[in-house]
Amino acid sequence: MPADPNWTPGTACTGKIKGYPCGGGYRGTPQPHPEWTGYLTIPNTHDVGVVTFRSPIPKDATKGKYGQVAPLGYLDNLATRRGTQSVEFTVVGYGLQLVKPVLEGERTRYLGTVSLVSLSSALTDGYNIQYSNSPGQGVGPGGTCFGDSGGPVLHRTDTGQEVIVGVNSFVLNANCKGSAFAYRTDISDSLDFLARFGVTPWVVPAP
């Protein structure tokens, strides 16, 4: 959504700034997975949810563009076809930009580029995506940190379609470096839950 004209990145929110990101926005009701507990129950955290709004979000807020949820087994097929080292994702979140020397975060959407590390480790086990995490104090290739949980992990197909393959979930250390993890959307646990809200997976075009 458009930012308040009095705000620029790095500007503290004051009484003069009434609009986004210091105020405004769209409010909805969060709907967590019924088996999500709020605890890190690795590997199957059930860390997926939706937000329901009383009225549709205006098209000018999203430019009419939405990612499509990945179909069942999308990541397994992708990794088999390309190998894990050549698969990249875009991670999106509103979390911290810095953790040292002080915590720093803006209510602003940031993007980063990460690489697939594993789908089959003890921490993933078919439920999570493990991806590279190198924020580099804002100048690295990209990653996620505290507050980014719930943001999408996107894969762009060869035809330009944005596919939501996961939901940012957790990191392993206080510095937000090394690896990060997302809960997969292309598994039955996620797809069955999303179907309750009328969310259906993307249909891969026939070759």
Backbone as a chain_set.jsonl record, in Angstrom:
{"seq": "MPADPNWTPGTACTGKIKGYPCGGGYRGTPQPHPEWTGYLTIPNTHDVGVVTFRSPIPKDATKGKYGQVAPLGYLDNLATRRGTQSVEFTVVGYGLQLVKPVLEGERTRYLGTVSLVSLSSALTDGYNIQYSNSPGQGVGPGGTCFGDSGGPVLHRTDTGQEVIVGVNSFVLNANCKGSAFAYRTDISDSLDFLARFGVTPWVVPAP", "coords": {"N": [[0.84, -1.174, 0.0], [0.395, 2.378, -0.508], [2.912, 4.51, 0.868], [2.982, 6.838, 3.623], [3.374, 10.213, 2.682], [5.094, 11.718, 4.244], [6.926, 10.007, 5.242], [10.045, 8.283, 5.084], [12.33, 5.591, 4.327], [13.924, 4.488, 7.27], [13.133, 6.597, 8.798], [11.905, 7.628, 11.93], [8.774, 6.805, 13.469], [6.527, 9.327, 14.058], [4.253, 11.752, 15.529], [3.518, 13.219, 13.322], [3.335, 11.522, 11.218], [0.868, 9.755, 9.992], [-0.059, 7.816, 8.276], [0.684, 4.679, 6.497], [4.045, 3.423, 6.943], [3.565, 3.773, 9.653], [1.031, 3.822, 10.606], [-2.391, 3.019, 9.741], [-3.222, 0.602, 7.166], [-4.6, -2.745, 6.746], [-6.926, -4.588, 8.525], [-7.485, -7.832, 9.875], [-8.741, -11.115, 10.755], [-6.744, -13.485, 12.271], [-6.28, -16.892, 11.369], [-5.178, -19.665, 12.613], [-3.561, -22.841, 11.913], [-5.31, -25.681, 13.127], [-3.772, -27.479, 14.622], [-1.548, -26.138, 15.344], [0.54, -25.055, 17.927], [1.931, -22.932, 18.945], [4.384, -23.444, 19.869], [7.722, -24.624, 19.13], [7.488, -27.264, 17.563], [9.284, -29.191, 16.187], [9.727, -31.747, 13.694], [7.254, -31.142, 12.473], [5.566, -28.431, 12.625], [3.152, -27.331, 12.007], [2.929, -24.743, 11.115], [1.246, -22.691, 9.707], [-1.163, -20.469, 8.349], [-4.105, -18.41, 7.791], [-5.412, -15.154, 6.985], [-8.454, -13.655, 7.491], [-10.564, -11.245, 6.034], [-13.022, -8.701, 6.578], [-13.997, -7.392, 4.398], [-13.163, -7.274, 0.883], [-9.714, -6.701, -0.02], [-8.656, -3.626, -1.374], [-7.948, -3.345, -4.876], [-5.906, -1.619, -5.624], [-4.143, -1.809, -3.57], [-2.788, -4.158, -3.8], [-2.141, -4.29, -6.396], [-3.535, -6.027, -7.858], [-2.249, -8.465, -7.995], [-1.37, -11.689, -7.028], [0.382, -14.322, -5.372], [0.381, -17.811, -6.219], [-0.632, -20.76, -4.526], [1.566, -23.474, -4.049], [1.235, -26.65, -5.698], [0.632, -30.06, -4.533], [3.605, -31.689, -3.594], [5.291, -30.069, -5.092], [7.841, -28.895, -4.499], [9.486, -31.137, -4.123], [9.508, -32.255, -6.685], [10.689, -30.143, -8.043], [13.255, -29.945, -6.858], [14.269, -32.44, -7.535], [14.411, -32.237, -10.278], [16.147, -30.068, -10.743], [18.124, -30.058, -8.782], [19.278, -29.244, -5.508], [21.082, -27.106, -5.219], [20.682, -25.27, -7.241], [18.274, -24.034, -6.927], [16.435, -21.22, -6.235], [14.806, -18.884, -4.016], [12.463, -16.24, -3.29], [12.209, -14.463, -0.366], [9.894, -12.941, 1.834], [9.126, -10.393, 4.152], [8.318, -8.611, 7.238], [10.05, -8.203, 9.278], [12.911, -7.852, 11.546], [15.686, -5.767, 10.595], [18.234, -5.478, 11.561], [20.188, -7.024, 14.154], [22.334, -6.563, 15.758], [24.315, -3.719, 16.593], [22.051, -3.14, 18.042], [18.562, -4.037, 18.214], [16.764, -3.586, 15.265], [14.044, -2.583, 13.375], [11.656, -2.007, 10.805], [8.282, -1.216, 9.964], [7.921, -2.283, 7.351], [7.801, -3.807, 4.183], [10.208, -6.121, 3.196], [12.399, -7.719, 0.826], [14.238, -10.684, -0.027], [16.811, -12.783, -1.434], [17.234, -16.228, -1.426], [18.754, -19.518, -1.166], [17.874, -22.915, -1.777], [18.594, -25.326, 0.654], [18.047, -27.819, 1.96], [15.58, -30.428, 1.943], [15.203, -32.64, 3.382], [16.438, -33.046, 5.89], [16.976, -33.684, 9.455], [15.666, -31.602, 10.639], [13.907, -30.768, 8.753], [12.522, -32.916, 7.327], [10.522, -33.44, 5.411], [8.543, -31.63, 6.009], [9.431, -29.01, 6.269], [11.231, -26.29, 4.674], [14.632, -25.861, 4.298], [16.684, -23.124, 4.005], [19.27, -20.933, 2.707], [20.666, -18.307, 4.735], [21.594, -15.214, 4.828], [21.651, -12.309, 5.745], [23.514, -10.213, 6.077], [23.761, -7.702, 7.457], [21.929, -6.152, 6.13], [23.043, -5.848, 3.625], [23.643, -8.22, 2.469], [22.987, -11.194, 0.429], [20.456, -11.987, 1.216], [17.838, -12.963, 3.542], [16.032, -14.166, 6.45], [14.614, -13.004, 9.586], [13.791, -12.42, 13.067], [10.373, -11.731, 13.376], [9.788, -11.949, 10.727], [8.345, -14.193, 10.386], [5.626, -15.968, 9.006], [5.565, -14.646, 6.623], [5.624, -15.012, 3.005], [7.362, -17.579, 1.115], [8.623, -17.529, -1.993], [8.66, -19.0, -5.242], [9.775, -18.472, -8.476], [8.529, -19.436, -11.533], [9.641, -20.748, -14.752], [8.065, -19.424, -16.529], [7.402, -17.12, -15.268], [5.493, -17.157, -13.259], [4.573, -16.562, -9.905], [4.971, -18.664, -7.247], [3.782, -19.755, -4.175], [5.651, -21.407, -1.94], [6.198, -21.885, 0.682], [6.005, -20.873, 4.199], [7.561, -18.453, 6.083], [9.244, -19.5, 9.003], [11.166, -20.28, 11.254], [14.419, -19.509, 12.763], [17.827, -20.456, 13.616], [19.577, -19.251, 15.395], [20.516, -16.38, 17.447], [21.572, -14.429, 15.85], [20.474, -14.586, 13.389], [21.683, -15.898, 11.196], [23.19, -18.184, 8.846], [21.268, -20.692, 8.463], [17.778, -20.806, 7.66], [14.288, -21.573, 8.164], [11.253, -22.674, 6.638], [7.757, -23.387, 6.711], [6.337, -25.835, 4.705], [4.1, -25.313, 1.975], [3.274, -27.032, 0.084], [2.438, -29.517, 0.939], [0.258, -32.093, 2.188], [-0.783, -31.487, 4.736], [-0.792, -28.684, 4.885], [-2.229, -27.982, 2.533], [-4.735, -29.212, 2.892], [-5.673, -27.781, 5.085], [-5.769, -25.137, 4.041], [-7.686, -25.473, 2.097], [-10.058, -25.385, 3.459], [-10.689, -22.759, 3.558], [-11.235, -22.086, 1.04], [-8.988, -21.841, -0.516], [-7.138, -22.868, -3.163], [-4.659, -24.94, -4.788], [-2.181, -23.907, -7.205], [-2.51, -24.732, -10.623], [-0.441, -26.59, -12.523], [0.596, -25.735, -15.744], [-0.008, -27.68, -18.684], [2.614, -29.32, -20.467]], "CA": [[0.0, 0.0, 0.0], [1.214, 3.587, -0.588], [3.45, 5.006, 2.136], [2.699, 8.222, 3.984], [4.359, 11.072, 2.006], [6.042, 12.278, 5.214], [7.811, 8.948, 5.728], [11.072, 7.707, 4.229], [12.99, 4.495, 5.041], [14.817, 4.899, 8.339], [12.518, 7.667, 9.579], [11.14, 7.164, 13.086], [7.36, 7.15, 13.441], [6.176, 10.417, 14.967], [2.86, 12.164, 15.421], [3.259, 13.808, 12.015], [3.146, 10.462, 10.228], [-0.352, 9.039, 10.358], [-0.306, 6.71, 7.357], [1.588, 3.534, 6.475], [3.971, 2.231, 7.793], [3.375, 4.096, 11.073], [-0.377, 3.596, 10.911], [-3.139, 2.545, 8.587], [-3.166, -0.821, 6.87], [-5.858, -3.48, 6.699], [-7.006, -5.49, 9.671], [-8.257, -9.043, 9.668], [-8.727, -12.098, 11.838], [-5.847, -14.605, 11.973], [-6.846, -18.235, 11.503], [-4.056, -20.611, 12.612], [-3.819, -24.28, 11.745], [-5.836, -26.17, 14.407], [-2.77, -28.234, 15.375], [-0.436, -25.261, 15.708], [0.506, -24.856, 19.376], [2.718, -21.774, 19.349], [5.702, -23.935, 20.259], [8.509, -25.111, 18.008], [7.362, -28.723, 17.565], [10.01, -29.656, 15.005], [9.712, -31.028, 12.419], [5.933, -30.727, 12.001], [5.094, -27.336, 13.471], [1.83, -26.872, 11.518], [3.075, -23.287, 11.164], [0.608, -22.092, 8.542], [-2.444, -19.869, 8.711], [-4.656, -17.434, 6.854], [-6.063, -13.987, 7.585], [-9.723, -13.369, 6.828], [-10.961, -9.845, 6.106], [-14.463, -8.486, 6.489], [-14.283, -6.956, 3.032], [-11.996, -7.491, 0.026], [-8.656, -5.702, -0.042], [-8.706, -2.874, -2.634], [-6.99, -3.799, -5.876], [-4.736, -0.752, -5.694], [-3.23, -2.177, -2.485], [-2.027, -5.341, -4.219], [-1.967, -4.185, -7.847], [-4.246, -7.145, -8.466], [-1.349, -9.597, -8.196], [-1.241, -12.587, -5.888], [1.056, -15.576, -5.63], [-0.459, -19.007, -6.201], [-0.114, -21.789, -3.623], [2.171, -24.597, -4.762], [0.499, -27.915, -5.627], [1.231, -31.142, -3.748], [4.877, -32.225, -4.062], [5.949, -29.148, -6.029], [9.257, -28.725, -4.172], [10.198, -32.395, -4.367], [9.709, -32.356, -8.127], [11.622, -29.094, -8.443], [14.601, -30.314, -6.412], [14.694, -33.6, -8.314], [14.694, -31.808, -11.642], [17.22, -29.083, -10.83], [19.128, -30.175, -7.732], [19.029, -28.212, -4.499], [21.983, -25.958, -5.294], [20.285, -24.322, -8.284], [16.919, -23.553, -6.663], [16.407, -19.989, -5.452], [13.502, -18.386, -3.607], [12.343, -14.891, -2.752], [11.554, -14.449, 0.943], [9.246, -11.653, 2.074], [8.766, -10.243, 5.556], [8.271, -7.297, 7.872], [10.793, -8.37, 10.521], [14.083, -7.035, 11.87], [16.763, -5.596, 9.622], [19.49, -5.62, 12.298], [20.097, -7.544, 15.52], [23.481, -6.013, 16.483], [24.437, -3.667, 18.058], [20.717, -3.04, 18.643], [17.5, -4.537, 17.354], [16.224, -2.528, 14.415], [13.046, -3.082, 12.441], [10.663, -1.076, 10.304], [7.04, -1.851, 9.517], [8.056, -2.16, 5.91], [8.057, -5.094, 3.535], [11.506, -6.308, 2.573], [12.57, -8.938, 0.049], [15.584, -11.224, -0.064], [16.996, -13.97, -2.266], [17.866, -17.322, -0.686], [18.92, -20.759, -1.926], [17.437, -24.142, -1.122], [19.657, -26.125, 1.255], [17.624, -29.2, 2.186], [14.182, -30.77, 2.201], [15.147, -33.964, 4.013], [17.252, -33.175, 7.096], [16.197, -33.977, 10.662], [14.864, -30.427, 10.959], [12.901, -30.545, 7.709], [11.778, -34.182, 7.358], [9.35, -33.406, 4.55], [7.589, -30.597, 6.436], [10.02, -27.674, 6.213], [12.274, -25.943, 3.717], [15.818, -25.23, 4.87], [17.292, -22.29, 2.975], [20.395, -20.102, 3.14], [20.233, -17.121, 5.472], [22.755, -14.327, 4.902], [21.214, -10.918, 5.628], [24.682, -9.349, 5.912], [23.466, -6.355, 7.964], [21.171, -5.409, 5.129], [23.727, -5.776, 2.336], [23.894, -9.568, 1.999], [22.042, -11.653, -0.595], [19.095, -12.032, 1.745], [17.51, -13.922, 4.581], [14.918, -13.805, 7.323], [14.958, -12.817, 10.987], [12.63, -12.355, 13.948], [9.33, -10.863, 12.851], [9.471, -12.318, 9.345], [7.495, -15.387, 10.396], [4.325, -15.774, 8.375], [5.729, -14.123, 5.269], [5.723, -16.074, 2.005], [8.561, -17.972, 0.389], [8.13, -17.587, -3.369], [9.498, -19.51, -6.322], [9.332, -17.978, -9.779], [8.661, -20.457, -12.565], [10.272, -20.302, -15.992], [7.123, -18.553, -17.236], [7.189, -15.912, -14.489], [4.462, -17.309, -12.232], [5.042, -16.598, -8.521], [4.351, -19.784, -6.542], [4.06, -19.748, -2.738], [6.088, -22.759, -1.596], [6.355, -22.03, 2.125], [5.733, -19.753, 5.097], [8.706, -18.249, 6.974], [8.897, -20.094, 10.288], [12.11, -20.12, 12.365], [15.863, -19.481, 12.555], [18.5, -21.307, 14.602], [20.42, -18.525, 16.343], [20.111, -15.005, 17.726], [22.121, -13.527, 14.844], [19.728, -14.777, 12.14], [22.633, -16.241, 10.142], [23.409, -19.607, 8.609], [20.118, -21.283, 7.784], [16.446, -20.499, 8.171], [13.342, -22.628, 7.808], [9.877, -22.292, 6.328], [6.828, -24.517, 6.673], [5.962, -26.057, 3.315], [2.689, -25.225, 1.597], [2.974, -28.048, -0.933], [2.204, -30.801, 1.599], [-1.171, -32.288, 2.445], [-1.175, -30.821, 5.98], [-1.079, -27.286, 4.554], [-3.252, -27.867, 1.495], [-6.038, -29.565, 3.469], [-6.083, -26.647, 5.916], [-6.099, -24.002, 3.182], [-8.913, -25.777, 1.355], [-11.209, -25.002, 4.289], [-10.952, -21.344, 3.316], [-11.416, -21.901, -0.389], [-7.704, -21.621, -1.182], [-6.77, -24.047, -3.936], [-3.305, -24.818, -5.333], [-1.939, -23.561, -8.609], [-2.526, -25.852, -11.56], [0.717, -26.496, -13.408], [0.182, -25.853, -17.147], [0.458, -28.86, -19.411], [3.753, -28.988, -21.341]], "C": [[0.885, 1.238, 0.0], [1.662, 4.062, 0.794], [3.027, 6.451, 2.361], [3.761, 9.114, 3.335], [5.382, 11.694, 2.947], [7.055, 11.256, 5.712], [8.805, 8.546, 4.663], [11.751, 6.593, 5.008], [14.008, 5.001, 6.055], [14.263, 6.002, 9.216], [11.709, 7.087, 10.734], [9.693, 7.622, 12.966], [7.073, 8.217, 14.499], [4.717, 10.787, 14.76], [2.503, 12.756, 14.076], [2.944, 12.755, 10.956], [1.97, 9.599, 10.658], [-0.582, 7.791, 9.509], [0.715, 5.601, 7.475], [3.025, 4.007, 6.261], [3.762, 2.516, 9.281], [1.941, 3.874, 11.526], [-1.075, 3.067, 9.683], [-3.006, 1.048, 8.388], [-4.554, -1.437, 6.866], [-5.853, -4.52, 7.806], [-7.897, -6.682, 9.355], [-8.148, -9.954, 10.871], [-7.792, -13.245, 11.479], [-6.518, -15.942, 12.26], [-5.699, -19.243, 11.46], [-4.505, -22.034, 12.311], [-4.287, -24.833, 13.092], [-4.835, -26.954, 15.244], [-1.53, -27.41, 15.695], [-0.551, -24.901, 17.184], [1.185, -23.57, 19.829], [4.108, -22.149, 19.804], [6.399, -24.529, 19.043], [8.546, -26.637, 18.026], [7.981, -29.294, 16.293], [9.934, -31.183, 14.897], [8.332, -30.524, 11.991], [5.329, -29.692, 12.941], [3.661, -26.915, 13.146], [1.802, -25.34, 11.448], [2.558, -22.641, 9.876], [-0.741, -21.528, 8.976], [-2.929, -18.949, 7.614], [-5.202, -16.256, 7.659], [-7.337, -13.716, 6.799], [-10.105, -11.916, 7.082], [-12.468, -9.723, 5.95], [-14.875, -8.074, 5.085], [-13.024, -7.135, 2.194], [-10.982, -6.351, 0.122], [-8.722, -4.959, -1.377], [-7.613, -3.321, -3.604], [-5.748, -2.918, -5.934], [-3.73, -1.047, -4.587], [-2.337, -3.339, -2.883], [-1.664, -5.307, -5.691], [-2.588, -5.383, -8.554], [-3.42, -8.392, -8.657], [-1.212, -10.404, -6.914], [-0.425, -13.809, -6.308], [0.061, -16.723, -5.561], [0.177, -20.057, -5.297], [0.396, -22.976, -4.433], [1.325, -25.857, -4.638], [1.286, -28.967, -4.854], [2.525, -31.645, -4.393], [5.663, -31.326, -4.988], [7.45, -29.053, -5.765], [10.063, -29.988, -4.423], [10.498, -32.556, -5.852], [10.733, -31.343, -8.612], [13.049, -29.462, -8.079], [15.142, -31.502, -7.197], [15.136, -33.183, -9.709], [15.93, -30.921, -11.737], [18.368, -29.319, -9.859], [18.99, -29.012, -6.773], [19.877, -26.966, -4.691], [21.538, -24.909, -6.307], [18.883, -23.774, -8.084], [16.978, -22.322, -5.761], [14.973, -19.575, -5.153], [13.609, -16.9, -3.268], [11.606, -14.984, -1.43], [11.055, -13.033, 1.215], [8.883, -11.55, 3.551], [8.812, -8.807, 6.028], [9.088, -7.295, 9.165], [11.987, -7.446, 10.664], [15.033, -6.934, 10.685], [18.132, -5.771, 10.274], [19.219, -6.245, 13.659], [21.255, -7.045, 16.38], [23.916, -4.718, 15.821], [23.097, -3.535, 18.779], [19.714, -3.652, 17.676], [16.921, -3.38, 16.554], [15.248, -3.128, 13.421], [12.063, -1.999, 12.057], [9.425, -1.852, 9.881], [6.941, -1.708, 7.998], [8.367, -3.528, 5.323], [9.432, -5.09, 2.879], [11.538, -7.649, 1.852], [14.019, -9.391, 0.13], [15.627, -12.45, -0.952], [17.764, -15.016, -1.477], [17.939, -18.553, -1.579], [18.458, -21.954, -1.109], [18.642, -24.923, -0.614], [19.227, -27.578, 1.385], [16.112, -29.29, 2.37], [14.067, -32.023, 3.06], [16.054, -34.132, 5.225], [16.361, -33.493, 8.287], [15.281, -32.814, 11.031], [13.786, -30.14, 9.917], [11.961, -31.737, 7.597], [10.485, -34.144, 6.542], [8.332, -32.341, 4.898], [8.115, -29.177, 6.219], [10.996, -27.536, 5.057], [13.43, -25.355, 4.511], [16.484, -24.427, 3.763], [18.402, -21.428, 3.57], [19.88, -18.831, 3.795], [21.434, -16.218, 5.691], [22.329, -12.879, 4.727], [22.363, -9.933, 5.453], [24.449, -7.915, 6.34], [22.794, -5.491, 6.899], [21.813, -5.339, 3.761], [24.08, -7.16, 1.804], [22.87, -9.972, 0.951], [20.618, -11.784, -0.089], [18.919, -13.094, 2.8], [16.349, -13.425, 5.407], [15.406, -13.692, 8.762], [13.671, -12.744, 11.794], [11.616, -11.338, 13.413], [8.959, -11.154, 11.416], [8.555, -13.537, 9.263], [6.12, -15.066, 9.819], [4.408, -15.214, 6.979], [5.928, -15.249, 4.27], [7.143, -16.339, 1.524], [8.095, -18.267, -1.031], [9.152, -18.204, -4.308], [8.924, -19.015, -7.64], [9.58, -19.052, -10.835], [9.334, -19.871, -13.805], [9.375, -19.351, -16.777], [6.79, -17.286, -16.449], [6.119, -15.995, -13.43], [5.102, -17.363, -10.845], [4.263, -17.668, -7.762], [4.765, -19.735, -5.075], [4.391, -21.173, -2.307], [6.23, -22.964, -0.094], [6.004, -20.759, 2.862], [6.92, -19.625, 6.049], [8.356, -18.687, 8.393], [9.913, -19.819, 11.392], [13.551, -20.062, 11.893], [16.509, -20.223, 13.718], [19.343, -20.546, 15.615], [19.985, -17.073, 16.442], [20.621, -14.008, 16.699], [21.419, -13.649, 13.497], [20.663, -15.067, 10.969], [22.746, -17.752, 10.007], [22.299, -20.212, 7.79], [18.833, -20.805, 8.436], [15.488, -21.538, 7.609], [11.952, -22.054, 7.566], [9.016, -23.543, 6.309], [6.283, -24.638, 5.257], [4.455, -25.92, 3.091], [2.297, -26.304, 0.604], [2.823, -29.444, -0.33], [0.733, -30.885, 1.992], [-1.639, -31.576, 3.707], [-1.558, -29.367, 5.721], [-2.243, -27.171, 3.583], [-4.64, -28.21, 2.017], [-6.572, -28.423, 4.33], [-6.538, -25.477, 5.053], [-7.4, -24.219, 2.422], [-10.161, -25.398, 2.144], [-11.61, -23.548, 4.063], [-11.094, -21.045, 1.825], [-10.144, -21.628, -1.157], [-7.282, -22.913, -1.869], [-5.387, -23.859, -4.551], [-3.297, -24.444, -6.808], [-1.939, -24.829, -9.45], [-1.379, -25.663, -12.541], [0.256, -26.671, -14.852], [0.754, -27.103, -17.796], [1.605, -28.465, -20.333], [3.336, -28.922, -22.802]], "O": [[2.024, 1.168, 0.462], [0.898, 4.022, 1.759], [2.75, 7.188, 1.414], [4.948, 8.801, 3.428], [6.433, 12.152, 2.497], [7.937, 11.583, 6.506], [8.466, 8.473, 3.481], [11.756, 6.631, 6.238], [14.852, 5.839, 5.736], [14.839, 6.32, 10.256], [10.92, 6.162, 10.541], [9.415, 8.695, 12.429], [7.347, 8.023, 15.683], [4.031, 10.206, 13.919], [1.329, 12.802, 13.71], [2.354, 13.064, 9.921], [2.083, 8.803, 11.591], [-1.215, 6.833, 9.953], [1.511, 5.567, 8.413], [3.233, 4.922, 5.464], [3.779, 1.588, 10.089], [1.682, 3.752, 12.723], [-0.431, 2.708, 8.697], [-2.712, 0.311, 9.329], [-5.558, -0.733, 6.97], [-4.874, -5.244, 7.988], [-8.912, -6.564, 8.669], [-7.536, -9.604, 11.88], [-8.018, -13.921, 10.475], [-7.225, -16.103, 13.255], [-5.283, -19.642, 10.373], [-5.681, -22.374, 12.441], [-3.707, -24.48, 14.119], [-5.02, -27.087, 16.454], [-0.566, -27.931, 16.257], [-1.617, -24.49, 17.643], [1.028, -23.161, 20.979], [4.926, -21.276, 20.094], [5.757, -24.89, 18.057], [9.533, -27.23, 18.459], [7.276, -29.816, 15.43], [10.065, -31.864, 15.914], [8.246, -29.569, 11.219], [4.667, -30.032, 13.921], [3.03, -26.213, 13.936], [0.766, -24.723, 11.696], [3.328, -22.12, 9.069], [-1.381, -22.067, 9.879], [-2.237, -18.736, 6.619], [-5.422, -16.362, 8.866], [-7.299, -13.565, 5.578], [-9.986, -11.418, 8.201], [-13.107, -10.533, 5.278], [-15.982, -8.38, 4.641], [-11.922, -7.147, 2.741], [-11.346, -5.192, 0.318], [-8.834, -5.602, -2.421], [-6.495, -3.634, -3.195], [-4.66, -3.398, -6.252], [-2.588, -0.59, -4.651], [-1.237, -3.483, -2.35], [-0.96, -6.189, -6.183], [-2.228, -5.715, -9.683], [-3.821, -9.294, -9.393], [-0.966, -9.85, -5.843], [-0.521, -14.274, -7.443], [-0.981, -16.612, -4.915], [1.397, -20.223, -5.304], [-0.254, -23.425, -5.378], [0.754, -26.111, -3.578], [2.466, -28.78, -4.56], [2.549, -31.984, -5.577], [6.62, -31.781, -5.615], [8.248, -29.123, -6.7], [11.201, -29.917, -4.886], [11.603, -32.943, -6.233], [11.548, -31.643, -9.484], [13.958, -29.311, -8.895], [16.336, -31.566, -7.49], [16.109, -33.709, -10.251], [16.682, -31.012, -12.707], [19.475, -28.832, -10.086], [18.624, -27.91, -7.181], [19.431, -25.868, -4.358], [21.981, -23.763, -6.233], [18.348, -23.116, -8.976], [17.51, -22.383, -4.653], [14.052, -19.866, -5.916], [14.692, -16.38, -2.998], [10.5, -15.522, -1.371], [11.714, -12.053, 0.867], [8.386, -12.512, 4.137], [9.276, -7.911, 5.323], [8.845, -6.475, 10.05], [12.077, -6.408, 10.009], [15.173, -7.862, 9.889], [19.088, -6.17, 9.608], [18.161, -6.031, 14.251], [21.173, -7.096, 17.607], [23.889, -4.624, 14.594], [23.009, -3.785, 19.981], [19.975, -3.771, 16.479], [16.624, -2.32, 17.106], [15.583, -4.072, 12.706], [11.68, -1.172, 12.884], [9.517, -3.014, 9.486], [6.015, -1.102, 7.458], [9.115, -4.309, 5.91], [9.775, -4.187, 2.116], [10.818, -8.584, 2.203], [14.921, -8.577, 0.333], [14.601, -13.085, -1.196], [18.825, -14.727, -0.923], [17.274, -18.627, -2.613], [18.636, -21.993, 0.109], [19.596, -25.156, -1.356], [19.957, -28.477, 0.969], [15.464, -28.373, 2.874], [12.963, -32.426, 3.427], [16.41, -35.261, 5.563], [15.14, -33.564, 8.154], [14.242, -33.013, 11.66], [12.863, -29.364, 10.166], [10.748, -31.594, 7.753], [9.479, -34.739, 6.93], [7.358, -32.155, 4.169], [7.334, -28.25, 6.009], [11.515, -28.522, 4.533], [13.228, -24.444, 5.314], [16.812, -24.97, 2.708], [18.463, -21.221, 4.782], [18.802, -18.338, 3.462], [22.207, -16.423, 6.627], [22.602, -12.274, 3.691], [22.214, -8.927, 4.76], [24.893, -6.992, 5.657], [23.047, -4.292, 6.78], [21.204, -4.827, 2.822], [24.756, -7.264, 0.78], [21.981, -9.189, 0.617], [19.671, -11.701, -0.872], [19.736, -14.003, 2.939], [15.753, -12.391, 5.106], [16.465, -14.211, 9.117], [12.586, -12.979, 11.263], [11.979, -10.221, 13.046], [7.938, -10.672, 10.927], [8.05, -13.869, 8.191], [5.534, -14.024, 10.113], [3.441, -15.288, 6.22], [6.359, -16.337, 4.65], [7.999, -15.455, 1.526], [7.268, -19.153, -1.246], [10.353, -17.964, -4.187], [7.723, -19.13, -7.885], [10.707, -19.518, -11.007], [9.566, -18.665, -13.895], [9.857, -18.566, -17.593], [5.99, -16.467, -16.902], [5.851, -15.001, -12.755], [6.054, -18.111, -10.625], [3.04, -17.589, -7.648], [5.955, -19.681, -4.764], [3.522, -22.044, -2.306], [6.369, -24.099, 0.361], [5.742, -19.716, 2.263], [7.255, -20.581, 6.748], [7.316, -18.308, 8.929], [9.564, -19.181, 12.386], [13.878, -20.497, 10.789], [15.838, -20.578, 14.686], [19.787, -21.133, 16.602], [19.191, -16.592, 15.633], [20.164, -12.866, 16.667], [21.728, -12.906, 12.565], [20.465, -14.544, 9.872], [22.436, -18.499, 10.936], [22.371, -20.244, 6.562], [18.811, -20.446, 9.614], [15.832, -22.288, 6.695], [11.537, -21.086, 8.202], [9.478, -24.623, 5.941], [5.821, -23.655, 4.678], [3.647, -26.354, 3.913], [1.114, -26.476, 0.31], [3.055, -30.443, -1.011], [0.052, -29.866, 2.11], [-2.775, -31.104, 3.756], [-2.541, -28.875, 6.276], [-3.144, -26.357, 3.783], [-5.62, -27.572, 1.632], [-7.767, -28.128, 4.313], [-7.587, -24.889, 5.313], [-8.128, -23.268, 2.136], [-11.206, -25.12, 1.556], [-12.743, -23.159, 4.347], [-11.073, -19.887, 1.41], [-10.195, -21.229, -2.32], [-7.091, -23.936, -1.211], [-4.982, -22.725, -4.811], [-4.268, -24.643, -7.537], [-1.427, -25.867, -9.031], [-1.35, -24.692, -13.298], [-0.412, -27.657, -15.162], [1.869, -27.525, -17.486], [1.575, -27.386, -20.924], [4.168, -28.656, -23.67]]}, "num_chains": 1, "name": "protein.A"}
